[in-house]
Short mmCIF file of C-alpha atoms in Angstrom, two decimals:
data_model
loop_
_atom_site.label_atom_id
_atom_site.label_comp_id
_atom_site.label_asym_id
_atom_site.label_seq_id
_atom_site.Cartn_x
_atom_site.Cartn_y
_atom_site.Cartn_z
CA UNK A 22 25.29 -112.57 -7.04
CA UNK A 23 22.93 -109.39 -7.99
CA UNK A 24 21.45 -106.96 -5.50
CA UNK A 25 17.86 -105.39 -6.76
CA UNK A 26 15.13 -102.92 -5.78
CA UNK A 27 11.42 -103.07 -7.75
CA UNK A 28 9.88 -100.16 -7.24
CA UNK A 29 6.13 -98.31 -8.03
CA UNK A 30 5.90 -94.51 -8.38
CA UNK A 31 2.30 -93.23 -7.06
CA UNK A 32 3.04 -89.82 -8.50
CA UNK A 33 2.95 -91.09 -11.86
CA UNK A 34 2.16 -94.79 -11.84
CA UNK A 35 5.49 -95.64 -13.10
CA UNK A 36 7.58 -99.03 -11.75
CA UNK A 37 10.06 -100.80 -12.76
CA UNK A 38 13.42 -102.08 -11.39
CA UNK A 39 17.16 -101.36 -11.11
CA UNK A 40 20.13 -104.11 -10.11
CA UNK A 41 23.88 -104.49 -10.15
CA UNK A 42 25.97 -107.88 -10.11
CA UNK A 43 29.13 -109.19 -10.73
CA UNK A 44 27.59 -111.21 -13.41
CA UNK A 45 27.75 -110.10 -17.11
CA UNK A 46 24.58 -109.19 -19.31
CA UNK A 47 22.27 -109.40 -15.85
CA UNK A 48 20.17 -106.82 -17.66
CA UNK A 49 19.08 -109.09 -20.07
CA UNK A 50 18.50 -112.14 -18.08
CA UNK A 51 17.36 -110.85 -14.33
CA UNK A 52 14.43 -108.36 -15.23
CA UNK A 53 11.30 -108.80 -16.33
CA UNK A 54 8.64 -105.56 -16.45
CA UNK A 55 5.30 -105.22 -18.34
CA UNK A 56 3.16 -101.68 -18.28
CA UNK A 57 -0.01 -102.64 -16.62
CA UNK A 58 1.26 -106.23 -15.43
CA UNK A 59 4.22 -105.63 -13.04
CA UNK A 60 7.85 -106.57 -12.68
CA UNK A 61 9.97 -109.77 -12.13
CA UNK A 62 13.18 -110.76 -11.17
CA UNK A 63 14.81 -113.85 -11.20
CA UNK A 64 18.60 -113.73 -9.73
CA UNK A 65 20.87 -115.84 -7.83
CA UNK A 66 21.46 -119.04 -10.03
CA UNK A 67 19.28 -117.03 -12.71
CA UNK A 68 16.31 -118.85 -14.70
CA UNK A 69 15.24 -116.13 -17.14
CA UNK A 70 12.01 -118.95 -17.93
CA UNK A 71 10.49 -117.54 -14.55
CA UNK A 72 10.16 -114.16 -15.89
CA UNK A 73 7.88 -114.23 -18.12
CA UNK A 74 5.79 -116.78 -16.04
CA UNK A 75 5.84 -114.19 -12.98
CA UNK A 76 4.41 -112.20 -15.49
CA UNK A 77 2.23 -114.07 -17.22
CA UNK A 78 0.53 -115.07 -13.42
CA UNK A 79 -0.03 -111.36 -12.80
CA UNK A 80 -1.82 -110.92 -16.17
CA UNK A 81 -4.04 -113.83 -15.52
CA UNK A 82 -4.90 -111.72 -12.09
CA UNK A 83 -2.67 -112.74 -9.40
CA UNK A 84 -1.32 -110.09 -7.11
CA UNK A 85 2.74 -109.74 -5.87
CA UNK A 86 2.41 -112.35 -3.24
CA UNK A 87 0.26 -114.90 -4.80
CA UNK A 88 2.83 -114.74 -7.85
CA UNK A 89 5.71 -115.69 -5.27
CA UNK A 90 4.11 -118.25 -3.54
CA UNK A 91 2.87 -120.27 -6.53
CA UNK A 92 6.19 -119.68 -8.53
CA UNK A 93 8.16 -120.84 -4.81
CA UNK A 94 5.96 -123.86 -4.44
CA UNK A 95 5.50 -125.19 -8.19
CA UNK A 96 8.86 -124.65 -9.56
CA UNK A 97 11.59 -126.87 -9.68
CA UNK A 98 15.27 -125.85 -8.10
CA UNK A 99 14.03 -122.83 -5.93
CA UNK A 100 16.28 -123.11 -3.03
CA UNK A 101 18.80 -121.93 -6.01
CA UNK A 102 16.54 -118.62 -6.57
CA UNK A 103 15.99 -115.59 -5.64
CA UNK A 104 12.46 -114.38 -7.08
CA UNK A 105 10.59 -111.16 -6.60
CA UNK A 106 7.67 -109.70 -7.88
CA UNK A 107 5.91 -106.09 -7.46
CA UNK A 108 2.36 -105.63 -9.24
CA UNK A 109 0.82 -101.95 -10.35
CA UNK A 110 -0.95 -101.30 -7.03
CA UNK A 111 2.24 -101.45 -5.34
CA UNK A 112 1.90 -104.97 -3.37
CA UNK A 113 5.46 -106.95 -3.25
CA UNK A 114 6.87 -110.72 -1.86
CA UNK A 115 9.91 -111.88 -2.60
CA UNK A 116 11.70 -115.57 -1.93
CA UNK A 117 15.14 -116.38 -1.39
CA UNK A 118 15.89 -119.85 -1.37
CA UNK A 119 18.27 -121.81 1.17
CA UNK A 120 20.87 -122.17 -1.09
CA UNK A 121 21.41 -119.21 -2.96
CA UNK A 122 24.71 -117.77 -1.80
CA UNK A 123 25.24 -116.24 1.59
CA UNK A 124 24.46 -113.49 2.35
CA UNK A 125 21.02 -113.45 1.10
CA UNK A 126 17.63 -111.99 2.21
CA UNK A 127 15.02 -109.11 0.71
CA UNK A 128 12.74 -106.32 2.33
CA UNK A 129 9.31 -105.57 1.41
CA UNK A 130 9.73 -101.62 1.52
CA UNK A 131 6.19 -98.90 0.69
CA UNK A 132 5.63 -99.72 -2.67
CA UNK A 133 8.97 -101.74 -3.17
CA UNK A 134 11.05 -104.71 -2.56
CA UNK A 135 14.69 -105.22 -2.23
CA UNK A 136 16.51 -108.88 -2.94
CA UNK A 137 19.96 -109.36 -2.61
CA UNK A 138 22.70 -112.30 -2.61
CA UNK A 139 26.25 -112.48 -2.20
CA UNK A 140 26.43 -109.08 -0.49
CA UNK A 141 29.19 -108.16 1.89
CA UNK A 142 26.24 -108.20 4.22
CA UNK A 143 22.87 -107.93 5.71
CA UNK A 144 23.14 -104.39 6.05
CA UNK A 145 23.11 -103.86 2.11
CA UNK A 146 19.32 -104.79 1.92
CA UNK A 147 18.44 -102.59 4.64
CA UNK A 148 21.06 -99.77 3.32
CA UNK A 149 18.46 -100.13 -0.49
CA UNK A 150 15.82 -99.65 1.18
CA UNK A 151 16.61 -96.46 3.00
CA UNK A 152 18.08 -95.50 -0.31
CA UNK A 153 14.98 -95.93 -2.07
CA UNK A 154 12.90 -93.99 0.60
CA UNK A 155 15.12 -91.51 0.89
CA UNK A 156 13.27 -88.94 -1.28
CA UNK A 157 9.94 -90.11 -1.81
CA UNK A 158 9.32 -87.21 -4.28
CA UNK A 159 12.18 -87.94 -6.48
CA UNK A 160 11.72 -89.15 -9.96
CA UNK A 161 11.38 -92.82 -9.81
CA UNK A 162 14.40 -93.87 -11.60
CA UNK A 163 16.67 -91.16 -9.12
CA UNK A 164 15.04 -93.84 -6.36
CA UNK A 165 16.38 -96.64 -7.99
CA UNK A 166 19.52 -95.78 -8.91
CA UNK A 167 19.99 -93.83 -5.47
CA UNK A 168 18.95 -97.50 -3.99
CA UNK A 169 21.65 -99.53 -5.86
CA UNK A 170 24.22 -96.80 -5.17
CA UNK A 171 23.15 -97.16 -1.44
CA UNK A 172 23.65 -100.82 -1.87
CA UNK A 173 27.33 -100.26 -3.36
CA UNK A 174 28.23 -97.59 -0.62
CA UNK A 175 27.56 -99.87 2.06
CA UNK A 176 29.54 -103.53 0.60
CA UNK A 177 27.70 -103.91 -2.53
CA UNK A 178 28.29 -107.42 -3.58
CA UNK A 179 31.45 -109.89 -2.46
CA UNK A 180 33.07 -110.11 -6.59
CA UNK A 181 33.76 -106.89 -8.37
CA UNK A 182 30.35 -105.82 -10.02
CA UNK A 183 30.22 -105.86 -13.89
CA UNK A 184 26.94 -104.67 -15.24
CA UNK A 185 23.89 -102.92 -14.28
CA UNK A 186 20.71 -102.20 -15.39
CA UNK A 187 17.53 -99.56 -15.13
CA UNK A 188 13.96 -100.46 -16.52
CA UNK A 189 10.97 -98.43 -16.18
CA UNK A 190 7.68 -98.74 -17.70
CA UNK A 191 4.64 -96.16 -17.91
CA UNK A 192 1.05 -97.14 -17.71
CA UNK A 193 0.14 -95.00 -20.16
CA UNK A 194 3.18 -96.54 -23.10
CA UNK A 195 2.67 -99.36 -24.33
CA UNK A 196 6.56 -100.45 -23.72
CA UNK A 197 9.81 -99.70 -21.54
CA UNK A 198 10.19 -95.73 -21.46
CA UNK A 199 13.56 -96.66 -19.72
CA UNK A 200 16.01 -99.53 -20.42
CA UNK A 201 19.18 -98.60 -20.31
CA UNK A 202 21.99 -101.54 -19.40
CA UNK A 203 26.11 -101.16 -18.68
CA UNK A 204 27.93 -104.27 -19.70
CA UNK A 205 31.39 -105.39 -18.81
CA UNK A 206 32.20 -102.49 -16.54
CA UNK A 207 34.35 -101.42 -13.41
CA UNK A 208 31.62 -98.77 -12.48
CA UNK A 209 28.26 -100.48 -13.87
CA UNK A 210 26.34 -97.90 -11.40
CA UNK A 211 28.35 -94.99 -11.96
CA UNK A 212 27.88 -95.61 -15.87
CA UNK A 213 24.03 -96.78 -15.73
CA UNK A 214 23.88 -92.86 -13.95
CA UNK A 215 25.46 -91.36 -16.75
CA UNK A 216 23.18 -92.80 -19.28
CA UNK A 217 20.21 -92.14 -16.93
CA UNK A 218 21.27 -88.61 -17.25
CA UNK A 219 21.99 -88.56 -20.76
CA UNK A 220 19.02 -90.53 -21.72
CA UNK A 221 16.31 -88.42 -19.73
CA UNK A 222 15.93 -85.29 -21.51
CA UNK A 223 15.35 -87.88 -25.14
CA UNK A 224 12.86 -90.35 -23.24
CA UNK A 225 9.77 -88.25 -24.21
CA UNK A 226 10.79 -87.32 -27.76
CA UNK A 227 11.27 -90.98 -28.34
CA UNK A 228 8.10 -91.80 -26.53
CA UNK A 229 6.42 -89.93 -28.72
CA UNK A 230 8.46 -90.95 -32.03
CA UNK A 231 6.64 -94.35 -31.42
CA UNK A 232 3.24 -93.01 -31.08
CA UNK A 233 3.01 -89.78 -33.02
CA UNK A 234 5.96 -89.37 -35.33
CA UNK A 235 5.17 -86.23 -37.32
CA UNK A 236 4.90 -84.73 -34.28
CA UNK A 237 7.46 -86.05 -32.58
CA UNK A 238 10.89 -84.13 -31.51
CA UNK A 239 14.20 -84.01 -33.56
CA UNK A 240 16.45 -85.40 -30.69
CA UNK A 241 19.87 -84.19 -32.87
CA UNK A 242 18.58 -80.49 -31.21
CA UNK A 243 19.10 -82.35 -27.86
CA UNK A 244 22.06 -84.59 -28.21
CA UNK A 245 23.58 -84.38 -31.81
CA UNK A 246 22.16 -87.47 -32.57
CA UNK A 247 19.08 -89.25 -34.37
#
């Protein structure tokens, strides 16, 4: 019941992932992203123990599609699963097992992939994927979230979505530079926008609060905050 897009950034090397469902928390159990590794996602009837062995295949040296085809072949229950993976260079697979709830399907996109189940239709996957290539030039979480949004304005999922999540990692940071999650909402996309927009004028200042605190931003001149 989750609709997703994994996408890579050439500009600046940057992937990561963005997803809406009627489920609650998704953001903590669907995604999986690693800087120099790549990103996972496990949906449908969710197992969050394929993550990190999705990723754990890719740091061992196993491209996007070998990932999905050993993960589809050796693991138990996968006509329950949806499973995608999308490695630094850009390649992407996806499977969507013969059970997972109707409709369900995913498109390998340039330097994406979009996975979807329970959607009002077909036409959602292919509506996320024009979303996401839309404006090739855009910053890559603006793809993402313009993907999802795509995804909504064309049926979205069958049950009323809930929650909603953006994660984005940076080859050069050694951890997420974006992960921002809406919980328990009406308008999970909507919100995971405003907090996308709220959030990206901080995400250097706290990038660098990590790395070089003394001479790092006080983000209370930004947003009246610490």
């Amino acid at each position: 019941m989750t609709f997703s897009i994994l996408g890579l950034c050439r500009r600046t090397g940057r992937y990561g992932v963005a997803l809406a469902t009627s489920s609650i928390g998704a953001g903590a159990r669907c995604p999986f992203v690693k800087p120099g590794v790549g990103v996972i996602v496990t949906q449908a009837r969710t197992d969050p123990r394929l993550g990190p062995i999705g990723i754990d295949l890719m740091e061992s040296g196993m491209d996007a599609g070998a990932v999905v085809k050993h993960v589809s072949e050796a693991m138990l229950d996968m006509e329950w699963r949806q499973f995608a993976a999308l490695d630094p260079s850009g390649g992407a697979a996806f499977h969507s097992g013969a059970s997972v709830g109707q409709p369900a399907d995913g498109m390998v996109v340039k330097d994406g992939v979009v996975v979807g189940n329970w959607v009002t239709s077909e036409s959602v996957i292919a509506a996320m994927a024009s979303g996401f290539e839309l404006n090739p030039g855009d910053d890559l979480a603006d793809r993402l979230l313009q993907s999802i949004q795509a995804g909504l304005e064309e049926g979205g999922e069958k049950d009323p979505l809930q929650s909603a999540a953006l994660i984005i990692v940076d080859p050069a940071v050694p951890f997420p530079v974006i992960d921002l999650r809406v919980d328990l909402s009406g308008t999970p996309i909507a919100d995971l926008r405003v907090a996308w927009e709220r959030w990206a004028p901080l995400a250097d200042g706290y990038v660098q609060r990590a790395l070089d605190p003394s001479a790092a931003p006080d983000t209370r001149t930004l947003e009246g905050h610490a």
